[in-house]
CSV table of C-alpha atoms in Angstrom, one decimal:
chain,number,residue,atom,x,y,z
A,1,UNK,CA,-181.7,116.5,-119.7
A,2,UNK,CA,-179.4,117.8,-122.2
A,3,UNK,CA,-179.7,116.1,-126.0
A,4,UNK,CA,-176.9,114.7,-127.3
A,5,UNK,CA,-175.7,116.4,-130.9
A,6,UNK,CA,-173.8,114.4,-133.8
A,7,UNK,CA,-170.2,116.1,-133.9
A,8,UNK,CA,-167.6,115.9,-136.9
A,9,UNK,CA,-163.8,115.9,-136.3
A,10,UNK,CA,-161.2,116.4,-138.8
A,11,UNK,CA,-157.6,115.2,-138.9
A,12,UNK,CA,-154.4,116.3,-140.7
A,13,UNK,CA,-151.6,114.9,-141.2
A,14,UNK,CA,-148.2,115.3,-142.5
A,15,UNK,CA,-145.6,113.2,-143.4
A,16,UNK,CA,-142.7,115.2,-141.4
A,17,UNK,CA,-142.4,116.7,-137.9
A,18,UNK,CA,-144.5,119.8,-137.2
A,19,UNK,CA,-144.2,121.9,-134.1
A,20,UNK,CA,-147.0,124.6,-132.5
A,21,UNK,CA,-150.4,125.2,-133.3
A,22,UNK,CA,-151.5,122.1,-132.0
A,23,UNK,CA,-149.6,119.3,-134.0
A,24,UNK,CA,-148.1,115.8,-132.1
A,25,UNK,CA,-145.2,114.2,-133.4
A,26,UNK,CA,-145.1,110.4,-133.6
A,27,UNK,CA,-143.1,107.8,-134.8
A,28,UNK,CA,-144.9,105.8,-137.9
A,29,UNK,CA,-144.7,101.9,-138.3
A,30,UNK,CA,-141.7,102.8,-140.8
A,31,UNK,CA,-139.4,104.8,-138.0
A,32,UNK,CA,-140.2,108.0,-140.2
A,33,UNK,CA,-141.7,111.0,-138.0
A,34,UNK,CA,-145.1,112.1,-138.9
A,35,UNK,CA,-147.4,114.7,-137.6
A,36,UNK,CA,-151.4,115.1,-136.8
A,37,UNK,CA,-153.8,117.6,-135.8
A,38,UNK,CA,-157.2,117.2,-135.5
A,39,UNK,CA,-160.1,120.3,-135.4
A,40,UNK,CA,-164.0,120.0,-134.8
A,41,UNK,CA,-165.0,117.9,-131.9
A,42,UNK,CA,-167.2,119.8,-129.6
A,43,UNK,CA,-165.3,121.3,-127.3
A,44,UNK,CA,-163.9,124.7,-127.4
A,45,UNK,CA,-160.4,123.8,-128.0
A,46,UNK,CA,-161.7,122.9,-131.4
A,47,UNK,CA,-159.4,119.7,-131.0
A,48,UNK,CA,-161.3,116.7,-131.4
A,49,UNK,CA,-162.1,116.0,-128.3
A,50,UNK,CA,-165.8,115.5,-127.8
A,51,UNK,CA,-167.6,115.4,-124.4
A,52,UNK,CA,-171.1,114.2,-123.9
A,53,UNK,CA,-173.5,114.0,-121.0
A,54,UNK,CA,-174.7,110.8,-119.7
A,55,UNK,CA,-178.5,109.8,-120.5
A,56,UNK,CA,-178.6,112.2,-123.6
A,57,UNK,CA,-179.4,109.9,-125.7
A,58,UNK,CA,-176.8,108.1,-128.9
A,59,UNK,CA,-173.8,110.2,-129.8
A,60,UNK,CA,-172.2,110.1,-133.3
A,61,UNK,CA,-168.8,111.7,-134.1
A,62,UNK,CA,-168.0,111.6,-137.8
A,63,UNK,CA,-163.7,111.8,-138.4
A,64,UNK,CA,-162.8,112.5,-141.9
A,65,UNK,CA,-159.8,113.3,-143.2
A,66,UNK,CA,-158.7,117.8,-143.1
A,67,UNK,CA,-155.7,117.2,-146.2
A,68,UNK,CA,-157.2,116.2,-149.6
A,69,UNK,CA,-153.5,114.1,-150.0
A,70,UNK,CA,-156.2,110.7,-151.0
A,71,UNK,CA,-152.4,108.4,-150.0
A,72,UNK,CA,-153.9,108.8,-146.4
A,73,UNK,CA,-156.6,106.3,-145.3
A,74,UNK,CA,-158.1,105.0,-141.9
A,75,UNK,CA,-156.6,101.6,-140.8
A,76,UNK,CA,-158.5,101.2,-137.6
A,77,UNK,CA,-160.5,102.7,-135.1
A,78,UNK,CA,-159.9,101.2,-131.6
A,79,UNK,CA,-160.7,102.5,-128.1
A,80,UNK,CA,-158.5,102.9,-124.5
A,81,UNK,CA,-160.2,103.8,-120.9
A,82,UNK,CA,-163.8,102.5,-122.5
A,83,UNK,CA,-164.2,99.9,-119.5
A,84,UNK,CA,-167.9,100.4,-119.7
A,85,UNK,CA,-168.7,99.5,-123.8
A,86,UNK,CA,-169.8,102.8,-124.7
A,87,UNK,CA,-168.5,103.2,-127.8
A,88,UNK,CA,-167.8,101.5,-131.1
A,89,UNK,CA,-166.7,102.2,-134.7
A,90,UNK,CA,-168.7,101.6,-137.5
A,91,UNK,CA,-167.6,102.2,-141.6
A,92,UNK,CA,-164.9,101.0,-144.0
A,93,UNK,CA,-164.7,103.8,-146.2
A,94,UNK,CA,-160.9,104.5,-146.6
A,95,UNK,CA,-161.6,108.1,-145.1
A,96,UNK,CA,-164.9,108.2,-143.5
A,97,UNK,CA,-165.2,106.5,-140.1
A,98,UNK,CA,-168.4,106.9,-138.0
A,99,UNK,CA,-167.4,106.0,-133.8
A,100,UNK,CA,-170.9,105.9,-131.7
A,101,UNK,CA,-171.0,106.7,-128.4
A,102,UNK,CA,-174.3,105.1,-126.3
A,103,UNK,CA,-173.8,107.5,-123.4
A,104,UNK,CA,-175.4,105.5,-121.0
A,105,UNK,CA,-172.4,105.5,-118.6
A,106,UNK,CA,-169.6,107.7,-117.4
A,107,UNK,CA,-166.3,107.3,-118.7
A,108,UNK,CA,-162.8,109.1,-120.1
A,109,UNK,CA,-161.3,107.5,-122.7
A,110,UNK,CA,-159.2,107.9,-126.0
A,111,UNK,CA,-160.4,106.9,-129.6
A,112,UNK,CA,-157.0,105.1,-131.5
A,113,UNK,CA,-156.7,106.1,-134.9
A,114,UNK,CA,-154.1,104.4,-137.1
A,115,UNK,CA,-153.7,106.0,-140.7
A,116,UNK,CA,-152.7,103.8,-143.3
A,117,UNK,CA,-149.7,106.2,-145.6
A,118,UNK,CA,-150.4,104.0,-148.6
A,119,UNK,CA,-147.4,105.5,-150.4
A,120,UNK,CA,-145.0,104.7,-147.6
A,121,UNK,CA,-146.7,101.3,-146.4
A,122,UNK,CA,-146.9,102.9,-142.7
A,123,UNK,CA,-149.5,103.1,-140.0
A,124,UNK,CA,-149.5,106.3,-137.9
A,125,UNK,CA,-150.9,106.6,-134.1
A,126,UNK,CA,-153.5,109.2,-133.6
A,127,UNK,CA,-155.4,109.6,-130.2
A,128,UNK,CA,-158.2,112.2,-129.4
A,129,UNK,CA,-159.9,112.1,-126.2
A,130,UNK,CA,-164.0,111.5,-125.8
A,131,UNK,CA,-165.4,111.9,-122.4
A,132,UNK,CA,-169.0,111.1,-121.0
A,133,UNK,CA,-170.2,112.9,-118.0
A,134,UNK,CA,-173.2,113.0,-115.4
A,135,UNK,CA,-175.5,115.4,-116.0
């Protein structure tokens, strides 16, 4: 049975629209556009996204933030398509969040992330996929 590695994920963001290379537009809290990327993960898009097998054991993905621009912080870590409880976020650290993944069942789901722009007092949508599958 396959073991079940930590993985890191990074995002970027920017506070203006971005197009190629893997950036997503969305609309912030304040109606500006903003743009994010995110890299690591352990698949080979390199896009954190994650995938792990089911029955290999705890999974950890750190996120942490790719730009050094400290005005970005993590608001909240929430989860969509996790009917089965698998995962969870743990951590408060403004740019550190920790989400664990008990792979003890199947499922394809998105973790949330909405960054906190402290200079512009706006939350920005992020959503990377994480997906457990049968071994």
């Amino acid at each position: 049975m396959p073991t079940n590695n930590p993985t890191n994920a990074s995002l970027d963001i920017r506070n203006f629209a971005s197009s190629g290379d893997g950036w997503t537009n969305v609309q912030a809290s304040n109606g500006q556009t903003y743009s994010y990327k995110y890299g690591g993960g352990n698949q080979s898009a390199r896009d954190g996204s994650v995938m792990y097998s089911v029955g290999g054991g705890h999974a950890a993905v750190t996120l942490v933030f790719a730009t050094a621009d400290a005005r970005y912080q993590f608001d909240s870590v929430s989860f969509t398509g996790d009917n089965a409880g698998q995962l969870t976020a743990q951590g408060n650290a403004p740019r550190t969040r920790v989400i664990n993944d008990r792979c003890s069942a199947a499922i394809d789901a998105q973790y949330k992330v909405q960054v906190l722009d402290t200079t512009a007092n706006a939350t920005i949508p992020c959503d990377p996929m994480i997906k457990n599958q049968p071994t």
